[in-house]
Amino acid sequence: MQHRSERALEGRGEAGPCRILAIETSCDETSVAVVENGRRILSNVVSSQVETHRKFGGVVPEVASRKHVETMTVMIEEAVRESGFTLRDMTAIAVTQGPGLVGALLVGLVAAKALALTLNKPLIGVHHIAGHIYANRLVAELEYPLLALVVSGGHTELVYMEAEGKFHIIGHTRDDAAGEAYDKVARALGLPYPGGPFIDKLAMSGEAEPLALPRVWLEADSYDFSFSGLKSAVLAAVNTAAMKGEPLPAAAVARGFQDSVVEVLTEKALRAAKQFGACQLLLCGGVAANRGLRSALESRCAAAGVPLIVPPLSLCTDNAAMIAAAAYVKWQHGQLAGLDLQAEPMLSLEDWSV
Ligand code: KG4
Ligand code: ZN
C-alpha cells in the first residue's frame, strides 16, 4: 500500500542528505546499495548467481530464492560498511517490489521490511524497470520529456516520460524480450548462458557475411516489438543447414540476428524520440551492453541531434543503486510503503508513476 507521509515530506531538504539503502533481488542478482540524494553512489554491491544457473541453461526460480537468502545478510553488511555510514544513518529503506520472480522478490522484501521495522525507517517499494530507467540519473542530469529504451532479459519497452516519475509505455514486446531472444539463439548455437554477450562478440567479429533474416516491424505506426518470429527463423535456418550437413557459421547467424534486432530497436526508438520531441534518449537494461546496439544508436542519435545516455555496464545490469535512484523520486513525493507491501510479479510501471 502506498501512502503519503508527512514525516517523509518534512524529512526532505533541510534535514541533510537523503541516504537510501536499497535492496534488489528480482531475478538472479542479489544487490544492496547506498545512494545519496538519488545520484551519488556510496556503495553498490552485487552478487551474481550466473555461474549457479549456467548449468541449467537459465534461471531456476527456487535456486535463485535460496541463493538470495544465503547472501542477503552479508550483502547488507558489505554495502553499509562500504558506504562509510551505519544503518542508523540511513534515511529510508527501498526494495524492488516487482516485476520479477515472486520467491526472489519476497526475500528482498522481507529483508527490507525487517530493516525498516527495527530501525524505524520509512520503506519505499520500487518498480524494477523504473530502476533500470533511473540508473541513468546516476550518470547524467535527466531532461524531460525523454524517451527510454528498456532492453533486458525480461523486458523490451519504449517508455515516454513527460516529467519525473511519470511513465507511459508506448511500445512493448508482444512475445520474447530482446535479451531472451539473444539467449535462445545463443543456446541454439551451443553458446553458454547468458548468451547475449557471446552473440554480440561473434556478430562484431566480422568473420562472416550476415545470414539474411527478416525485420519485424509490425503495423506501420506501432512501437511494439516481436522477437519470437525472428528467433524461429534463426532456429529453422540453423536446423535446415545442419540437416543438409552444411552447418551455418555461428558468426553469420549471430551477425544476421544482431543486425535485425538492432535495426528494429534503433529505428523505432528514433522515430518515437522524434514524434514525442524527446530531449534525451536513455538506453537501459542488460542488452544496453550490446556493442552493435550502442554504436547504431550513437550514430543515429548524433545525426538526429538527440543526446543519448547510456550508463556503464555495471549500472545497466541488475543492481541496487538503480533501485535507490528510483526510490528517491518516490521519497521526494512522500510516497512511502507500509509494512504490508507485497511482492508483485506483474507490477505495472504506469501505475507506479508518482
Ligand atoms: O537487465 P539484465 O541484467 O537482467 C534482466 O533484468 O533481465 O539483462 C540480462 C540480459 C540477458 O538476456 C543477457 O543475455 C543480455 O542482457 N545481455 C546482452 C549483452 N550483455 C547482456 N545481450 C546482447 N548483447 C550483450 N552484449
Ligand atoms: Zn533487470
mmCIF file of C-alpha atoms and ligand atoms in Angstrom:
data_model
loop_
_atom_site.group_PDB
_atom_site.id
_atom_site.type_symbol
_atom_site.label_atom_id
_atom_site.label_comp_id
_atom_site.label_asym_id
_atom_site.label_seq_id
_atom_site.Cartn_x
_atom_site.Cartn_y
_atom_site.Cartn_z
ATOM 1 C CA MET A 1 0.000 0.000 0.000
ATOM 2 C CA GLN A 2 1.425 3.409 -0.989
ATOM 3 C CA HIS A 3 0.575 6.377 1.182
ATOM 4 C CA ARG A 4 1.774 9.913 1.625
ATOM 5 C CA SER A 5 3.726 10.515 4.754
ATOM 6 C CA GLU A 6 4.051 13.888 6.429
ATOM 7 C CA ARG A 7 7.202 12.567 8.062
ATOM 8 C CA ALA A 8 8.737 11.959 4.637
ATOM 9 C CA LEU A 9 7.743 15.376 3.357
ATOM 10 C CA GLU A 10 9.138 17.073 6.456
ATOM 11 C CA GLY A 11 12.271 14.947 6.271
ATOM 12 C CA ARG A 12 13.275 16.324 2.874
ATOM 13 C CA GLY A 13 15.566 19.275 2.267
ATOM 14 C CA GLU A 14 16.919 20.908 5.410
ATOM 15 C CA ALA A 15 17.453 17.603 7.247
ATOM 16 C CA GLY A 16 20.657 16.912 5.250
ATOM 17 C CA PRO A 17 21.286 14.345 2.555
ATOM 18 C CA CYS A 18 18.713 11.656 1.858
ATOM 19 C CA ARG A 19 20.602 8.360 2.141
ATOM 20 C CA ILE A 20 18.651 5.418 0.768
ATOM 21 C CA LEU A 21 19.665 1.811 1.362
ATOM 22 C CA ALA A 22 18.168 -0.260 -1.471
ATOM 23 C CA ILE A 23 17.780 -4.000 -1.982
ATOM 24 C CA GLU A 24 17.346 -5.736 -5.365
ATOM 25 C CA THR A 25 16.502 -9.445 -5.663
ATOM 26 C CA SER A 26 14.055 -9.637 -8.579
ATOM 27 C CA CYS A 27 15.973 -12.268 -10.568
ATOM 28 C CA ASP A 28 19.430 -13.780 -10.177
ATOM 29 C CA GLU A 29 21.460 -10.911 -8.736
ATOM 30 C CA THR A 30 21.496 -10.144 -5.025
ATOM 31 C CA SER A 31 22.389 -6.494 -4.660
ATOM 32 C CA VAL A 32 22.426 -3.878 -1.914
ATOM 33 C CA ALA A 33 23.401 -0.226 -2.361
ATOM 34 C CA VAL A 34 23.530 3.058 -0.512
ATOM 35 C CA VAL A 35 22.843 6.155 -2.636
ATOM 36 C CA GLU A 36 22.709 9.777 -1.551
ATOM 37 C CA ASN A 37 20.086 12.136 -2.984
ATOM 38 C CA GLY A 38 19.234 9.748 -5.805
ATOM 39 C CA ARG A 39 22.531 10.169 -7.605
ATOM 40 C CA ARG A 40 25.668 9.750 -5.505
ATOM 41 C CA ILE A 41 26.595 6.075 -5.131
ATOM 42 C CA LEU A 42 28.212 5.390 -1.762
ATOM 43 C CA SER A 43 28.192 1.626 -2.290
ATOM 44 C CA ASN A 44 26.649 -0.836 -4.747
ATOM 45 C CA VAL A 45 27.499 -4.475 -4.076
ATOM 46 C CA VAL A 46 26.247 -7.167 -6.436
ATOM 47 C CA SER A 47 26.459 -10.922 -6.058
ATOM 48 C CA SER A 48 25.652 -12.673 -9.325
ATOM 49 C CA GLN A 49 24.276 -16.213 -9.366
ATOM 50 C CA VAL A 50 25.012 -16.647 -13.049
ATOM 51 C CA GLU A 51 27.531 -19.456 -12.526
ATOM 52 C CA THR A 52 24.959 -21.405 -10.493
ATOM 53 C CA HIS A 53 22.247 -21.112 -13.147
ATOM 54 C CA ARG A 54 24.544 -21.652 -16.128
ATOM 55 C CA LYS A 55 24.494 -25.431 -15.796
ATOM 56 C CA PHE A 56 20.683 -25.350 -16.093
ATOM 57 C CA GLY A 57 20.780 -23.082 -19.194
ATOM 58 C CA GLY A 58 18.628 -20.435 -17.473
ATOM 59 C CA VAL A 59 17.468 -19.099 -14.111
ATOM 60 C CA VAL A 60 15.850 -21.695 -11.824
ATOM 61 C CA PRO A 61 13.474 -19.673 -9.587
ATOM 62 C CA GLU A 62 13.719 -21.870 -6.464
ATOM 63 C CA VAL A 63 17.505 -21.895 -6.632
ATOM 64 C CA ALA A 64 17.527 -18.108 -7.087
ATOM 65 C CA SER A 65 15.406 -17.567 -3.939
ATOM 66 C CA ARG A 66 17.610 -19.862 -1.891
ATOM 67 C CA LYS A 67 20.773 -18.083 -3.035
ATOM 68 C CA HIS A 68 19.258 -14.688 -2.169
ATOM 69 C CA VAL A 69 18.528 -15.962 1.362
ATOM 70 C CA GLU A 70 22.102 -17.239 1.746
ATOM 71 C CA THR A 71 23.682 -13.988 0.543
ATOM 72 C CA MET A 72 21.366 -11.255 1.818
ATOM 73 C CA THR A 73 22.801 -10.544 5.275
ATOM 74 C CA VAL A 74 26.385 -10.437 4.055
ATOM 75 C CA MET A 75 25.427 -8.099 1.211
ATOM 76 C CA ILE A 76 23.653 -5.682 3.558
ATOM 77 C CA GLU A 77 26.659 -5.633 5.898
ATOM 78 C CA GLU A 78 29.040 -5.125 2.991
ATOM 79 C CA ALA A 79 27.022 -2.283 1.411
ATOM 80 C CA VAL A 80 26.681 -0.442 4.730
ATOM 81 C CA ARG A 81 30.368 -0.890 5.553
ATOM 82 C CA GLU A 82 31.464 0.336 2.115
ATOM 83 C CA SER A 83 29.197 3.384 2.349
ATOM 84 C CA GLY A 84 31.174 4.625 5.350
ATOM 85 C CA PHE A 85 27.968 5.054 7.358
ATOM 86 C CA THR A 86 25.927 2.877 9.701
ATOM 87 C CA LEU A 87 22.421 1.503 9.338
ATOM 88 C CA ARG A 88 21.185 4.219 11.708
ATOM 89 C CA ASP A 89 22.455 6.877 9.252
ATOM 90 C CA MET A 90 20.088 5.680 6.524
ATOM 91 C CA THR A 91 17.123 7.915 5.732
ATOM 92 C CA ALA A 92 14.940 5.216 4.178
ATOM 93 C CA ILE A 93 14.964 1.582 3.043
ATOM 94 C CA ALA A 94 13.974 0.786 -0.552
ATOM 95 C CA VAL A 95 13.285 -2.549 -2.183
ATOM 96 C CA THR A 96 12.288 -3.924 -5.581
ATOM 97 C CA GLN A 97 8.621 -4.813 -5.288
ATOM 98 C CA GLY A 98 8.226 -6.179 -8.838
ATOM 99 C CA PRO A 99 8.133 -7.241 -11.561
ATOM 100 C CA GLY A 100 10.268 -10.337 -11.125
ATOM 101 C CA LEU A 101 10.293 -13.865 -9.741
ATOM 102 C CA VAL A 102 7.915 -13.901 -6.783
ATOM 103 C CA GLY A 103 10.085 -16.037 -4.498
ATOM 104 C CA ALA A 104 13.149 -13.951 -5.263
ATOM 105 C CA LEU A 105 11.294 -10.674 -4.692
ATOM 106 C CA LEU A 106 9.986 -11.954 -1.354
ATOM 107 C CA VAL A 107 13.483 -12.446 0.027
ATOM 108 C CA GLY A 108 14.348 -8.800 -0.648
ATOM 109 C CA LEU A 109 11.019 -7.578 0.713
ATOM 110 C CA VAL A 110 11.346 -9.482 3.974
ATOM 111 C CA ALA A 111 14.887 -8.159 4.497
ATOM 112 C CA ALA A 112 13.830 -4.573 3.704
ATOM 113 C CA LYS A 113 10.796 -4.752 5.999
ATOM 114 C CA ALA A 114 12.900 -6.158 8.829
ATOM 115 C CA LEU A 115 15.351 -3.250 8.464
ATOM 116 C CA ALA A 116 12.587 -0.631 8.205
ATOM 117 C CA LEU A 117 10.798 -2.031 11.246
ATOM 118 C CA THR A 118 13.781 -2.487 13.533
ATOM 119 C CA LEU A 119 15.425 0.825 12.566
ATOM 120 C CA ASN A 120 12.099 2.673 12.422
ATOM 121 C CA LYS A 121 12.860 3.979 8.922
ATOM 122 C CA PRO A 122 10.430 4.639 6.059
ATOM 123 C CA LEU A 123 10.020 1.885 3.450
ATOM 124 C CA ILE A 124 9.817 2.518 -0.310
ATOM 125 C CA GLY A 125 8.640 -0.092 -2.848
ATOM 126 C CA VAL A 126 10.302 0.257 -6.262
ATOM 127 C CA HIS A 127 9.393 -0.877 -9.769
ATOM 128 C CA HIS A 128 12.330 -2.783 -11.288
ATOM 129 C CA ILE A 129 12.039 -1.094 -14.702
ATOM 130 C CA ALA A 130 11.822 2.359 -13.119
ATOM 131 C CA GLY A 131 15.127 1.346 -11.541
ATOM 132 C CA HIS A 132 16.659 0.494 -14.930
ATOM 133 C CA ILE A 133 15.494 3.872 -16.252
ATOM 134 C CA TYR A 134 16.708 5.844 -13.225
ATOM 135 C CA ALA A 135 20.139 4.172 -13.475
ATOM 136 C CA ASN A 136 20.696 6.970 -15.975
ATOM 137 C CA ARG A 137 20.254 9.582 -13.243
ATOM 138 C CA LEU A 138 23.365 8.147 -11.594
ATOM 139 C CA VAL A 139 25.388 9.327 -14.586
ATOM 140 C CA ALA A 140 23.556 12.338 -16.044
ATOM 141 C CA GLU A 141 21.075 15.090 -15.332
ATOM 142 C CA LEU A 142 17.778 13.987 -16.850
ATOM 143 C CA GLU A 143 15.844 16.392 -19.066
ATOM 144 C CA TYR A 144 12.167 15.895 -19.764
ATOM 145 C CA PRO A 145 10.375 14.958 -21.892
ATOM 146 C CA LEU A 146 12.564 11.947 -22.530
ATOM 147 C CA LEU A 147 12.345 8.522 -24.057
ATOM 148 C CA ALA A 148 13.791 5.361 -22.514
ATOM 149 C CA LEU A 149 14.545 2.198 -24.471
ATOM 150 C CA VAL A 150 14.497 -0.617 -21.917
ATOM 151 C CA VAL A 151 16.088 -3.824 -23.209
ATOM 152 C CA SER A 152 16.786 -6.604 -20.743
ATOM 153 C CA GLY A 153 16.389 -10.344 -20.305
ATOM 154 C CA GLY A 154 12.776 -9.949 -19.208
ATOM 155 C CA HIS A 155 11.659 -6.680 -20.811
ATOM 156 C CA THR A 156 11.686 -4.715 -24.041
ATOM 157 C CA GLU A 157 9.848 -1.431 -23.748
ATOM 158 C CA LEU A 158 9.806 2.092 -25.099
ATOM 159 C CA VAL A 159 8.868 4.384 -22.239
ATOM 160 C CA TYR A 160 7.913 8.029 -22.657
ATOM 161 C CA MET A 161 8.337 10.305 -19.629
ATOM 162 C CA GLU A 162 6.947 13.817 -19.821
ATOM 163 C CA ALA A 163 8.149 14.577 -16.288
ATOM 164 C CA GLU A 164 10.000 12.997 -13.392
ATOM 165 C CA GLY A 165 8.376 9.798 -12.178
ATOM 166 C CA LYS A 166 5.693 9.769 -14.914
ATOM 167 C CA PHE A 167 5.902 6.660 -17.087
ATOM 168 C CA HIS A 168 3.963 5.917 -20.291
ATOM 169 C CA ILE A 169 4.689 2.685 -22.125
ATOM 170 C CA ILE A 170 4.311 3.497 -25.809
ATOM 171 C CA GLY A 171 5.628 0.159 -27.051
ATOM 172 C CA HIS A 172 6.479 -3.250 -25.654
ATOM 173 C CA THR A 173 7.363 -6.708 -26.875
ATOM 174 C CA ARG A 174 4.412 -8.873 -27.785
ATOM 175 C CA ASP A 175 6.362 -12.057 -27.097
ATOM 176 C CA ASP A 176 10.049 -12.566 -26.221
ATOM 177 C CA ALA A 177 12.177 -9.843 -24.649
ATOM 178 C CA ALA A 178 15.264 -8.859 -26.667
ATOM 179 C CA GLY A 179 17.672 -10.428 -24.162
ATOM 180 C CA GLU A 180 15.568 -13.578 -24.005
ATOM 181 C CA ALA A 181 15.776 -13.900 -27.819
ATOM 182 C CA TYR A 182 19.557 -13.410 -27.630
ATOM 183 C CA ASP A 183 19.824 -16.137 -25.005
ATOM 184 C CA LYS A 184 17.666 -18.579 -27.021
ATOM 185 C CA VAL A 185 19.592 -18.018 -30.255
ATOM 186 C CA ALA A 186 22.839 -18.448 -28.307
ATOM 187 C CA ARG A 187 21.595 -21.744 -26.928
ATOM 188 C CA ALA A 188 20.803 -22.959 -30.478
ATOM 189 C CA LEU A 189 24.417 -22.157 -31.378
ATOM 190 C CA GLY A 190 25.687 -24.089 -28.354
ATOM 191 C CA LEU A 191 26.928 -20.964 -26.556
ATOM 192 C CA PRO A 192 26.872 -20.655 -22.735
ATOM 193 C CA TYR A 193 24.113 -18.894 -20.754
ATOM 194 C CA PRO A 194 23.506 -15.966 -20.779
ATOM 195 C CA GLY A 195 24.337 -15.877 -24.460
ATOM 196 C CA GLY A 196 23.833 -12.172 -25.284
ATOM 197 C CA PRO A 197 27.489 -11.177 -24.845
ATOM 198 C CA PHE A 198 28.685 -14.198 -26.896
ATOM 199 C CA ILE A 199 26.368 -13.392 -29.810
ATOM 200 C CA ASP A 200 27.491 -9.773 -29.631
ATOM 201 C CA LYS A 201 31.147 -10.790 -29.796
ATOM 202 C CA LEU A 202 30.594 -13.148 -32.724
ATOM 203 C CA ALA A 203 28.460 -10.591 -34.572
ATOM 204 C CA MET A 204 31.115 -7.909 -34.193
ATOM 205 C CA SER A 205 33.980 -10.247 -35.196
ATOM 206 C CA GLY A 206 33.375 -9.551 -38.890
ATOM 207 C CA GLU A 207 34.243 -13.196 -39.592
ATOM 208 C CA ALA A 208 31.250 -13.891 -41.838
ATOM 209 C CA GLU A 209 28.633 -12.293 -44.034
ATOM 210 C CA PRO A 210 25.349 -11.936 -42.129
ATOM 211 C CA LEU A 211 22.653 -14.568 -42.583
ATOM 212 C CA ALA A 212 19.686 -12.875 -44.295
ATOM 213 C CA LEU A 213 16.860 -12.611 -41.743
ATOM 214 C CA PRO A 214 13.563 -10.693 -41.595
ATOM 215 C CA ARG A 215 12.953 -7.385 -39.785
ATOM 216 C CA VAL A 216 9.753 -7.492 -37.756
ATOM 217 C CA TRP A 217 8.152 -4.038 -37.967
ATOM 218 C CA LEU A 218 4.517 -4.974 -37.097
ATOM 219 C CA GLU A 219 1.937 -2.294 -38.061
ATOM 220 C CA ALA A 220 3.420 0.833 -39.673
ATOM 221 C CA ASP A 221 2.718 3.142 -36.702
ATOM 222 C CA SER A 222 3.369 0.599 -33.954
ATOM 223 C CA TYR A 223 6.106 0.987 -31.365
ATOM 224 C CA ASP A 224 5.646 -2.628 -30.274
ATOM 225 C CA PHE A 225 8.261 -5.308 -30.856
ATOM 226 C CA SER A 226 8.214 -9.021 -31.640
ATOM 227 C CA PHE A 227 11.272 -11.242 -31.495
ATOM 228 C CA SER A 228 9.884 -14.767 -31.371
ATOM 229 C CA GLY A 229 9.330 -14.983 -35.156
ATOM 230 C CA LEU A 230 12.915 -13.868 -35.735
ATOM 231 C CA LYS A 231 14.156 -16.429 -33.222
ATOM 232 C CA SER A 232 12.138 -19.173 -35.004
ATOM 233 C CA ALA A 233 13.586 -18.067 -38.372
ATOM 234 C CA VAL A 234 17.092 -18.416 -36.923
ATOM 235 C CA LEU A 235 16.375 -21.862 -35.465
ATOM 236 C CA ALA A 236 14.827 -23.046 -38.749
ATOM 237 C CA ALA A 237 17.844 -21.848 -40.773
ATOM 238 C CA VAL A 238 20.315 -23.430 -38.336
ATOM 239 C CA ASN A 239 18.450 -26.775 -38.256
ATOM 240 C CA THR A 240 17.915 -26.954 -42.026
ATOM 241 C CA ALA A 241 21.593 -26.268 -42.711
ATOM 242 C CA ALA A 242 22.652 -28.852 -40.116
ATOM 243 C CA MET A 243 20.379 -31.489 -41.680
ATOM 244 C CA LYS A 244 21.969 -30.824 -45.063
ATOM 245 C CA GLY A 245 25.318 -31.440 -43.437
ATOM 246 C CA GLU A 246 26.383 -27.845 -44.152
ATOM 247 C CA PRO A 247 26.174 -26.124 -40.764
ATOM 248 C CA LEU A 248 26.000 -22.334 -40.852
ATOM 249 C CA PRO A 249 28.993 -20.455 -39.444
ATOM 250 C CA ALA A 250 27.986 -19.210 -35.966
ATOM 251 C CA ALA A 251 29.344 -15.744 -36.804
ATOM 252 C CA ALA A 252 26.981 -15.473 -39.810
ATOM 253 C CA VAL A 253 23.976 -16.399 -37.676
ATOM 254 C CA ALA A 254 24.989 -14.070 -34.848
ATOM 255 C CA ARG A 255 25.573 -11.152 -37.193
ATOM 256 C CA GLY A 256 22.333 -11.677 -39.116
ATOM 257 C CA PHE A 257 20.343 -11.916 -35.876
ATOM 258 C CA GLN A 258 22.016 -8.917 -34.263
ATOM 259 C CA ASP A 259 21.591 -6.770 -37.402
ATOM 260 C CA SER A 260 17.864 -7.485 -37.390
ATOM 261 C CA VAL A 261 17.344 -6.787 -33.663
ATOM 262 C CA VAL A 262 19.474 -3.644 -33.685
ATOM 263 C CA GLU A 263 17.855 -2.205 -36.803
ATOM 264 C CA VAL A 264 14.332 -2.573 -35.426
ATOM 265 C CA LEU A 265 15.175 -1.282 -31.932
ATOM 266 C CA THR A 266 17.096 1.700 -33.294
ATOM 267 C CA GLU A 267 14.548 2.641 -35.930
ATOM 268 C CA LYS A 268 11.591 2.559 -33.528
ATOM 269 C CA ALA A 269 13.429 4.388 -30.745
ATOM 270 C CA LEU A 270 14.482 7.218 -33.076
ATOM 271 C CA ARG A 271 11.025 7.511 -34.628
ATOM 272 C CA ALA A 272 9.477 7.754 -31.160
ATOM 273 C CA ALA A 273 12.091 10.271 -29.960
ATOM 274 C CA LYS A 274 11.208 12.476 -32.915
ATOM 275 C CA GLN A 275 7.441 12.087 -32.585
ATOM 276 C CA PHE A 276 7.448 12.815 -28.842
ATOM 277 C CA GLY A 277 10.034 15.617 -29.002
ATOM 278 C CA ALA A 278 12.339 13.825 -26.556
ATOM 279 C CA CYS A 279 15.225 15.893 -25.131
ATOM 280 C CA GLN A 280 17.171 12.704 -24.425
ATOM 281 C CA LEU A 281 17.167 9.023 -25.286
ATOM 282 C CA LEU A 282 18.104 6.718 -22.405
ATOM 283 C CA LEU A 283 19.322 3.183 -23.054
ATOM 284 C CA CYS A 284 18.570 0.859 -20.150
ATOM 285 C CA GLY A 285 18.814 -2.829 -19.173
ATOM 286 C CA GLY A 286 21.349 -5.608 -19.702
ATOM 287 C CA VAL A 287 21.149 -5.561 -23.529
ATOM 288 C CA ALA A 288 22.398 -1.945 -23.383
ATOM 289 C CA ALA A 289 25.811 -3.630 -23.137
ATOM 290 C CA ASN A 290 25.413 -4.695 -26.760
ATOM 291 C CA ARG A 291 28.110 -3.054 -28.850
ATOM 292 C CA GLY A 292 26.120 -3.222 -32.085
ATOM 293 C CA LEU A 293 23.127 -1.531 -30.446
ATOM 294 C CA ARG A 294 25.238 1.128 -28.775
ATOM 295 C CA SER A 295 27.086 2.098 -31.917
ATOM 296 C CA ALA A 296 23.930 2.151 -34.084
ATOM 297 C CA LEU A 297 22.137 4.337 -31.524
ATOM 298 C CA GLU A 298 25.155 6.602 -31.107
ATOM 299 C CA SER A 299 25.354 7.398 -34.802
ATOM 300 C CA ARG A 300 21.577 7.719 -35.314
ATOM 301 C CA CYS A 301 21.188 9.939 -32.235
ATOM 302 C CA ALA A 302 24.123 12.130 -33.284
ATOM 303 C CA ALA A 303 22.568 12.575 -36.737
ATOM 304 C CA ALA A 304 19.157 13.387 -35.202
ATOM 305 C CA GLY A 305 20.610 15.756 -32.590
ATOM 306 C CA VAL A 306 19.159 13.738 -29.692
ATOM 307 C CA PRO A 307 21.584 13.225 -26.782
ATOM 308 C CA LEU A 308 21.975 9.516 -25.985
ATOM 309 C CA ILE A 309 22.644 8.466 -22.398
ATOM 310 C CA VAL A 310 23.998 5.009 -21.649
ATOM 311 C CA PRO A 311 25.096 4.086 -18.129
ATOM 312 C CA PRO A 312 28.245 1.995 -17.633
ATOM 313 C CA LEU A 313 27.662 -1.738 -17.868
ATOM 314 C CA SER A 314 27.686 -2.223 -14.081
ATOM 315 C CA LEU A 315 24.634 0.053 -13.847
ATOM 316 C CA CYS A 316 22.854 -1.445 -16.906
ATOM 317 C CA THR A 317 22.626 -4.947 -15.465
ATOM 318 C CA ASP A 318 20.590 -5.562 -12.306
ATOM 319 C CA ASN A 319 21.924 -3.632 -9.320
ATOM 320 C CA ALA A 320 20.508 -1.928 -6.231
ATOM 321 C CA ALA A 321 21.921 1.566 -6.897
ATOM 322 C CA MET A 322 19.379 1.982 -9.690
ATOM 323 C CA ILE A 323 16.620 0.944 -7.263
ATOM 324 C CA ALA A 324 17.780 3.611 -4.801
ATOM 325 C CA ALA A 325 17.832 6.202 -7.613
ATOM 326 C CA ALA A 326 14.193 5.441 -8.496
ATOM 327 C CA ALA A 327 13.208 5.272 -4.817
ATOM 328 C CA TYR A 328 14.458 8.831 -4.362
ATOM 329 C CA VAL A 329 11.749 10.100 -6.742
ATOM 330 C CA LYS A 330 9.082 8.423 -4.589
ATOM 331 C CA TRP A 331 10.746 9.804 -1.475
ATOM 332 C CA GLN A 332 10.631 13.324 -2.873
ATOM 333 C CA HIS A 333 6.905 12.885 -3.458
ATOM 334 C CA GLY A 334 6.353 11.457 0.010
ATOM 335 C CA GLN A 335 5.064 8.192 -1.472
ATOM 336 C CA LEU A 336 6.080 5.568 1.041
ATOM 337 C CA ALA A 337 5.011 1.970 1.530
ATOM 338 C CA GLY A 338 3.513 0.325 4.575
ATOM 339 C CA LEU A 339 4.872 -2.849 6.145
ATOM 340 C CA ASP A 340 2.092 -4.648 4.257
ATOM 341 C CA LEU A 341 3.993 -4.049 0.978
ATOM 342 C CA GLN A 342 3.509 -7.081 -1.272
ATOM 343 C CA ALA A 343 5.740 -8.681 -3.898
ATOM 344 C CA GLU A 344 4.049 -8.049 -7.238
ATOM 345 C CA PRO A 345 5.491 -10.202 -10.044
ATOM 346 C CA MET A 346 3.369 -8.340 -12.642
ATOM 347 C CA LEU A 347 3.601 -4.816 -11.190
ATOM 348 C CA SER A 348 2.634 -2.159 -13.771
ATOM 349 C CA LEU A 349 5.148 0.614 -14.470
ATOM 350 C CA GLU A 350 2.480 3.169 -15.371
ATOM 351 C CA ASP A 351 0.600 2.517 -12.119
ATOM 352 C CA TRP A 352 3.838 3.076 -10.214
ATOM 353 C CA SER A 353 4.102 6.647 -11.585
ATOM 354 C CA VAL A 354 4.184 9.402 -8.940
HETATM 355 O O1 KG4 B 1 18.945 -6.328 -17.276
HETATM 356 P P1 KG4 B 1 19.524 -7.696 -17.118
HETATM 357 O O2 KG4 B 1 20.838 -7.823 -16.397
HETATM 358 O O3 KG4 B 1 18.535 -8.637 -16.376
HETATM 359 C C1 KG4 B 1 17.157 -8.562 -16.511
HETATM 360 O O4 KG4 B 1 16.524 -7.743 -15.783
HETATM 361 O O5 KG4 B 1 16.653 -9.281 -17.387
HETATM 362 O O6 KG4 B 1 19.647 -8.304 -18.598
HETATM 363 C C2 KG4 B 1 20.187 -9.584 -18.847
HETATM 364 C C3 KG4 B 1 20.126 -9.839 -20.339
HETATM 365 C C4 KG4 B 1 20.475 -11.273 -20.725
HETATM 366 O O7 KG4 B 1 19.461 -11.756 -21.571
HETATM 367 C C5 KG4 B 1 21.804 -11.120 -21.473
HETATM 368 O O8 KG4 B 1 21.999 -12.099 -22.480
HETATM 369 C C6 KG4 B 1 21.653 -9.764 -22.077
HETATM 370 O O9 KG4 B 1 21.044 -8.989 -21.053
HETATM 371 N N1 KG4 B 1 22.944 -9.181 -22.476
HETATM 372 C C7 KG4 B 1 23.280 -8.919 -23.752
HETATM 373 C C8 KG4 B 1 24.601 -8.424 -23.733
HETATM 374 N N2 KG4 B 1 25.030 -8.417 -22.426
HETATM 375 C C9 KG4 B 1 23.982 -8.876 -21.674
HETATM 376 N N3 KG4 B 1 22.575 -9.024 -24.889
HETATM 377 C C10 KG4 B 1 23.182 -8.660 -26.029
HETATM 378 N N4 KG4 B 1 24.448 -8.203 -26.097
HETATM 379 C C11 KG4 B 1 25.186 -8.061 -24.977
HETATM 380 N N5 KG4 B 1 26.434 -7.594 -25.063
HETATM 381 ZN ZN ZN B 2 16.635 -6.033 -14.819
#
